[in-house]
XYZ file of C-alpha atoms in Angstrom:
64
model
C -10.642 -38.981 -16.492
C -12.599 -36.122 -18.036
C -13.632 -34.939 -14.569
C -9.968 -34.654 -13.539
C -9.126 -32.732 -16.699
C -11.966 -30.304 -15.983
C -10.732 -29.812 -12.424
C -7.185 -29.188 -13.640
C -8.434 -26.657 -16.189
C -10.500 -24.913 -13.517
C -7.581 -24.812 -11.066
C -5.225 -23.564 -13.774
C -7.627 -20.745 -14.661
C -7.976 -19.790 -10.979
C -4.205 -19.820 -10.547
C -3.755 -17.528 -13.558
C -6.403 -15.127 -12.230
C -4.818 -15.044 -8.771
C -1.391 -14.499 -10.268
C -2.714 -11.477 -12.163
C -4.342 -10.101 -9.021
C -1.167 -10.556 -6.962
C 0.920 -8.841 -9.641
C -1.486 -5.865 -9.642
C -1.403 -5.709 -5.845
C 2.392 -5.685 -5.924
C 2.311 -2.722 -8.311
C -0.254 -0.922 -6.141
C 1.769 -1.521 -2.968
C 4.950 -0.201 -4.583
C 3.108 2.945 -5.692
C 1.631 3.473 -2.232
C 5.037 2.973 -0.606
C 6.542 5.650 -2.881
C 3.703 8.037 -2.053
C 4.047 7.471 1.699
C 7.806 8.030 1.442
C 7.254 11.287 -0.450
C 4.723 12.445 2.150
C 7.096 11.598 4.986
C 9.919 13.501 3.301
C 7.629 16.464 2.640
C 6.469 16.529 6.269
C 10.052 16.247 7.537
C 11.029 19.177 5.315
C 8.020 21.183 6.509
C 8.963 20.541 10.144
C 12.572 21.551 9.586
C 11.483 24.713 7.726
C 9.182 25.629 10.613
C 12.109 25.715 12.999
C 11.508 22.287 14.455
C 9.492 23.599 17.385
C 8.820 20.851 19.873
C 5.959 20.925 22.370
C 7.364 20.012 25.773
C 5.209 18.681 28.587
C 2.040 20.702 29.187
C 3.062 23.588 26.952
C 0.097 24.787 24.901
C 0.428 25.146 21.155
C 0.520 28.746 19.843
C -3.095 28.714 18.625
C -4.477 28.625 22.207
């Protein structure tokens, strides 16, 4: 009986640790998603401010 109680205690501790890790990962993912969204919006704004030039076919970029 004591062996089972020890196993349950061990599994409960592991579950609590994993729950904490998953919660932290969820927070990290949300932060990263917000940052990616901000970067995408910033790049879209930069492209629209630059006149939205599109390279067509074999056209060389201006720095060549």
